[in-house]
Short mmCIF file of C-alpha atoms in Angstrom, two decimals:
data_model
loop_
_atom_site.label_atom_id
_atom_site.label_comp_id
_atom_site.label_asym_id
_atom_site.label_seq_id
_atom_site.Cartn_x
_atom_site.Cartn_y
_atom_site.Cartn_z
CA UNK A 16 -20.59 -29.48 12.67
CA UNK A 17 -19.81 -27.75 9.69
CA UNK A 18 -15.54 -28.17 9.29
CA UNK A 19 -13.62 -24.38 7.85
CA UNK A 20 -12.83 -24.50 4.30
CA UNK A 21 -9.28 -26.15 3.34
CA UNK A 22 -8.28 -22.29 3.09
CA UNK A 23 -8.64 -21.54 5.87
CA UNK A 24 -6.82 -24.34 7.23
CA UNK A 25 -3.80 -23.69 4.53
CA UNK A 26 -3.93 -20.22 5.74
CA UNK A 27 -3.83 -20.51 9.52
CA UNK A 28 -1.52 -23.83 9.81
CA UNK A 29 1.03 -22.60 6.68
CA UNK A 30 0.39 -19.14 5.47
CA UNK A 31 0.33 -17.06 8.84
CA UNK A 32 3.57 -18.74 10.51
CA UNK A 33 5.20 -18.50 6.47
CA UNK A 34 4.26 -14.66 6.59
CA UNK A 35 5.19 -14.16 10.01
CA UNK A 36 8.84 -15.72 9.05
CA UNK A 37 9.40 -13.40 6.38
CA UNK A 38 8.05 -10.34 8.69
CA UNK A 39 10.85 -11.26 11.16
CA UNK A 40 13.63 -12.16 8.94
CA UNK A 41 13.55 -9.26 6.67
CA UNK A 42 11.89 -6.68 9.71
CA UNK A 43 15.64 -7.48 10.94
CA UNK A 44 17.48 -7.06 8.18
CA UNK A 45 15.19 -3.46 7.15
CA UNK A 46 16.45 -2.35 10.63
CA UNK A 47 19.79 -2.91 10.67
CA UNK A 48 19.96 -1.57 7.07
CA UNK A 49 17.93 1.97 8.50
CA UNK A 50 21.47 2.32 10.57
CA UNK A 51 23.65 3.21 7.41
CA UNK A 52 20.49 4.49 5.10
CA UNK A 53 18.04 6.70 6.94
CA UNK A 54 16.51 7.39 3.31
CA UNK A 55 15.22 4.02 3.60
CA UNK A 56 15.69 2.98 0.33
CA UNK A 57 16.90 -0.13 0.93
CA UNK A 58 14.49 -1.00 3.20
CA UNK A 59 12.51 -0.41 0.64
CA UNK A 60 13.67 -3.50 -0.84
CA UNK A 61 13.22 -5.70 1.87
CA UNK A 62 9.85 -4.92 1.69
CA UNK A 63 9.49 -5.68 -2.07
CA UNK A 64 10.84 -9.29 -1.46
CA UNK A 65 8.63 -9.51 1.76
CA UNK A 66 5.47 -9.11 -0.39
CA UNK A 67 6.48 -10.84 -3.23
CA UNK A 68 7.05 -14.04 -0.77
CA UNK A 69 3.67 -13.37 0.31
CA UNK A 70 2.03 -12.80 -2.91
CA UNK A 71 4.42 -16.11 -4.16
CA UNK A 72 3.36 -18.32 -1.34
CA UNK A 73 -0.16 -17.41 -1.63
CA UNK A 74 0.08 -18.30 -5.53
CA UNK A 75 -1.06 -14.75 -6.51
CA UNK A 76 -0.29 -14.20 -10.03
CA UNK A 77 -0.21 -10.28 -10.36
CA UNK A 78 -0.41 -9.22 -13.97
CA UNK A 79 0.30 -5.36 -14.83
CA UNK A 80 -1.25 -2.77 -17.02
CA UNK A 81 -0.13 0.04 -19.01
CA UNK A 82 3.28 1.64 -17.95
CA UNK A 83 4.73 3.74 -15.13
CA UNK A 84 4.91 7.63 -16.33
CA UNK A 85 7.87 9.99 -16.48
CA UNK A 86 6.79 11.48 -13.71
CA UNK A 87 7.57 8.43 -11.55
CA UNK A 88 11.39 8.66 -12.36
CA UNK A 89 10.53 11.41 -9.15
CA UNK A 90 8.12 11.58 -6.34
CA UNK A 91 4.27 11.75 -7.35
CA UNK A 92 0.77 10.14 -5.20
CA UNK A 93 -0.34 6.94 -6.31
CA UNK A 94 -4.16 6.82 -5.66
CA UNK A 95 -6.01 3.26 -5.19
CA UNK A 96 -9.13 1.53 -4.60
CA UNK A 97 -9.06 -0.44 -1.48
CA UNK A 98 -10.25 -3.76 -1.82
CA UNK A 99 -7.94 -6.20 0.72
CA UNK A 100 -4.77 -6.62 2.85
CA UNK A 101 -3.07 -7.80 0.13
CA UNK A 102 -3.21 -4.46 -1.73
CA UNK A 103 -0.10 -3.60 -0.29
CA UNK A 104 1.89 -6.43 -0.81
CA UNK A 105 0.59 -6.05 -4.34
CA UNK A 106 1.13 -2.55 -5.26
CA UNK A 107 4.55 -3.10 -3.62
CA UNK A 108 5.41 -6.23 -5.23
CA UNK A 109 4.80 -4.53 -8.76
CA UNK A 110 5.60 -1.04 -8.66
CA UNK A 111 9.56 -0.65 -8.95
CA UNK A 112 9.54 2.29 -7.70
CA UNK A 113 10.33 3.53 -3.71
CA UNK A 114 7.16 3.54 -1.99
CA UNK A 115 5.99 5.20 1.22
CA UNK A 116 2.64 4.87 3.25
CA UNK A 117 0.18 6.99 5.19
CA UNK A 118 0.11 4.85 8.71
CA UNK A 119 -1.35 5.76 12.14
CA UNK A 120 1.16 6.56 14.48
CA UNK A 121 -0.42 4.29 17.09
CA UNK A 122 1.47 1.31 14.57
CA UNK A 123 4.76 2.39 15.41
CA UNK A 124 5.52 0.09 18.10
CA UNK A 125 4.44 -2.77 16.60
CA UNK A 126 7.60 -5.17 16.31
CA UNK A 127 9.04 -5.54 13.16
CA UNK A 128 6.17 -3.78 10.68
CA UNK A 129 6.23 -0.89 12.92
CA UNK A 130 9.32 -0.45 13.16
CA UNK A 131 10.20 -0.64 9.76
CA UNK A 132 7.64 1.88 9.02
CA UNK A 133 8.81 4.04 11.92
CA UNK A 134 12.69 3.76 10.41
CA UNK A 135 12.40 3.83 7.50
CA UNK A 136 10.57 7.11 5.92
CA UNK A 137 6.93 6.22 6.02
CA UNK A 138 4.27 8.83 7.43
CA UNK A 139 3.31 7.62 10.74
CA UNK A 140 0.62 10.52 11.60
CA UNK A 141 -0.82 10.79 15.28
CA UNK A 142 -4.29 12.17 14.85
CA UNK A 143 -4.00 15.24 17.21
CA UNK A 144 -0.74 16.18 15.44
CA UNK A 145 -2.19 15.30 11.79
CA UNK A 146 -1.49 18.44 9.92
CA UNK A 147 2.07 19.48 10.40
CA UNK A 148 3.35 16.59 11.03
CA UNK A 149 2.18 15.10 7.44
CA UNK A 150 3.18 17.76 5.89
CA UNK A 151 6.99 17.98 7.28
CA UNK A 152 7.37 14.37 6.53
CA UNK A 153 5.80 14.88 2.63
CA UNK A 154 8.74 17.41 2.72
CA UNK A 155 11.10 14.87 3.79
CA UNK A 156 9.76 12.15 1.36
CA UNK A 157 10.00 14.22 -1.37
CA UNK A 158 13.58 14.88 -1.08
CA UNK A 159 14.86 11.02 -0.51
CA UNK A 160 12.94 10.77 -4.10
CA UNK A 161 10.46 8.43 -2.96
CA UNK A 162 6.96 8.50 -3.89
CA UNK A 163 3.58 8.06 -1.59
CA UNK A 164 0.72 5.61 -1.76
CA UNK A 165 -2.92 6.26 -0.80
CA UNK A 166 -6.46 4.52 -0.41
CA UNK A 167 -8.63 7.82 -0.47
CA UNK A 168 -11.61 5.30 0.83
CA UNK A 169 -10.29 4.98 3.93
CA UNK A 170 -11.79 1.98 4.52
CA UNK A 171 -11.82 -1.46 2.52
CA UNK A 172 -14.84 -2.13 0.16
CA UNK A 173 -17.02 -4.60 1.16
CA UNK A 174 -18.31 -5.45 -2.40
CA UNK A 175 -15.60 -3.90 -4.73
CA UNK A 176 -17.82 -1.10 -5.13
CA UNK A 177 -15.31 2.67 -5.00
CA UNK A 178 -16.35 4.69 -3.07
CA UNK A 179 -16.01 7.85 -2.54
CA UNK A 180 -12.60 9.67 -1.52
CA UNK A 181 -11.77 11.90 0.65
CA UNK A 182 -9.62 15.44 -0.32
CA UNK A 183 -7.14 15.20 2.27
CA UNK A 184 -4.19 13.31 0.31
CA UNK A 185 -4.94 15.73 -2.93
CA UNK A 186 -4.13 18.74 -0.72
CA UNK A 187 -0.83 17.43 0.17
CA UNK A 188 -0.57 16.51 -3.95
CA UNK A 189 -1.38 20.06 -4.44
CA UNK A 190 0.54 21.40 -1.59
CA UNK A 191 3.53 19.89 -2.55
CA UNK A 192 3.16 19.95 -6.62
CA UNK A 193 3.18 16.12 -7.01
CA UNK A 194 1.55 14.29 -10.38
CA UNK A 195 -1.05 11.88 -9.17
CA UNK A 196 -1.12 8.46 -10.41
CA UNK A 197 -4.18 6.58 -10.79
CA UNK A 198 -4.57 2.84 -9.78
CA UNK A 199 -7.22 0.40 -10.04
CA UNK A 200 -6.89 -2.80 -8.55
CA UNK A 201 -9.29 -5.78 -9.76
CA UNK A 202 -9.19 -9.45 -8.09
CA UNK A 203 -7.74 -8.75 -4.52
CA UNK A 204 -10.71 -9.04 -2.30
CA UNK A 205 -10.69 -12.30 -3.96
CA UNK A 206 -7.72 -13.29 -2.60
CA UNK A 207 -8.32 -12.71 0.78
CA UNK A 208 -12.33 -11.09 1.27
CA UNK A 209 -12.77 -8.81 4.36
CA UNK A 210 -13.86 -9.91 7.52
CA UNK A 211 -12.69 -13.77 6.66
CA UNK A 212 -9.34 -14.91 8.01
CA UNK A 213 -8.95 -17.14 4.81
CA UNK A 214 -6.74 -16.14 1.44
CA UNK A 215 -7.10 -18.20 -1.70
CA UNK A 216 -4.95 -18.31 -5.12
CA UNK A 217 -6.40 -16.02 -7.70
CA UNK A 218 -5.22 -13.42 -10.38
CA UNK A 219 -5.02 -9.67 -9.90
CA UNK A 220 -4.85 -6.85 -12.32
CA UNK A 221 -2.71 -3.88 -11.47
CA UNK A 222 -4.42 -1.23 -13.73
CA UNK A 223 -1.77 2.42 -14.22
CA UNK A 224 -3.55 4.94 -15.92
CA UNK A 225 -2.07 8.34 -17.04
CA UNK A 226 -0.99 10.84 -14.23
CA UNK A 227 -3.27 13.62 -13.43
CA UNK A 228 -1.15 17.36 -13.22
CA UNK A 229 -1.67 19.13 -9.89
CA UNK A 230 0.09 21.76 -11.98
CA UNK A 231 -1.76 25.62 -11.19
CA UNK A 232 -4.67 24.25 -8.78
CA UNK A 233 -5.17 25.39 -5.57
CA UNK A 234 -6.83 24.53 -2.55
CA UNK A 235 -10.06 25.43 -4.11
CA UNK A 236 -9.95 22.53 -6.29
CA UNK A 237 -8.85 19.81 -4.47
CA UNK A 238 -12.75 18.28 -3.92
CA UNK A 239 -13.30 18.22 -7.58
CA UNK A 240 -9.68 16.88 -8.18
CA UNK A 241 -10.51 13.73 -5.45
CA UNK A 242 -13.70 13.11 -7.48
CA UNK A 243 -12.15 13.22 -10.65
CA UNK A 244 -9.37 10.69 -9.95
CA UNK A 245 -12.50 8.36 -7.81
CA UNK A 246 -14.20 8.52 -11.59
CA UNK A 247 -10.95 7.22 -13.32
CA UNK A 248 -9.52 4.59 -10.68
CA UNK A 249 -13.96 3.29 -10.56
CA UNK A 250 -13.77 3.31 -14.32
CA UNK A 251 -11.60 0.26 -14.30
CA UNK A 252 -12.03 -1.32 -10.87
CA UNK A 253 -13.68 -4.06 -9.70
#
């Protein structure tokens, strides 16, 4: 009988309960703050220090690349590859800016997480209610200055490989006259691969490129705008 890997055993006997600790501690404290601050913004920072304990007990050294724009000083789309769980304890680790999500509603009454997300200005979208319901809550995001991140994929990548992405998060750029900001991340699905209940030390590279203007498009060019960010964020990715 073949015995797991000692990562797996680090992350199932040490890593999961360390993780869940954090999840609780600061879930509570992100609630209670969402009382005073329904803009969520300091929730926002609970979350921060939740991932970087994750990314610190995991010994993930995260190094950065090129510099946040102007743009970010306001709201604007960050668009990623998807390569692992960890990509959002990453991106929110190193990104100092206020960060909201794209969730399914169905997460909402998850304890802690959920909640959080629920309370705290994310964009928990049921499926049947997709359309205005994202789009009220863009409106709502947009004026507590906070900023959203997407994985066009959908999906994770099962070999690093980009692939392609779909239009719907560059209509509410366009919509809503937000800058996109191109991400690539290189080195998470080493950390923890998909389909393995195992994470591992390693190095990832949090690549910013220049924003892309939504400025005077329209509807009508939303497909070529999705491929033309996929070419940029694949250009440097894994």
């Amino acid at each position: 009988m073949t015995l797991p890997p000692f990562h797996w055993w680090r992350t199932v006997f040490y890593l999961i309960p360390a993780i869940t600790l954090y999840t609780i501690v600061l879930g509570i404290v992100s609630l209670t703050s969402s009382l005073i601050d329904r803009r969520g913004h300091f929730a926002h920072r609970c979350a921060r220090v939740w991932s970087w304990l994750i990314l610190r007990t995991t010994r993930v050294t995260v190094r950065m690349h090129g510099a946040l724009p102007s743009e970010a000083g306001g709201s604007c789309v960050f668009v990623s590859n998807h390569q692992s769980t960890y990509d959002i304890p990453v991106l929110f680790a190193t990104l100092p800016v206020q960060l909201r999500i794209i969730a399914k509603a169905a997460l909402g009454p998850f304890p802690f997480v959920g909640w959080h997300l629920r309370r705290t200005g994310h964009l928990l979208v049921a499926r049947e209610t997709a359309g205005p319901s994202v789009f009220r809550k863009m409106r709502r995001m947009v004026s507590h200055g906070a900023s959203l991140i997407v994985f066009p994929e959908g999906s994770r990548s099962r070999n690093g490989q980009v692939g392609s992405f779909r239009a719907g998060v560059f209509l509410l750029a366009v919509d809503h006259g937000l800058p996109i900001v191109p991400i690539s991340l290189k080195g998470v699905r080493h950390v923890m691969p998909r389909g393995r209940l195992m994470t591992c030390p390693g190095t990832v590279d949090v690549i910013v490129h220049p924003p892309v203007s939504t400025e005077g498009l329209t509807r009508a060019d939303v497909r070529a705008l999705a491929i033309r960010v996929r070419d940029i964020v694949a250009g440097a990715a894994d």
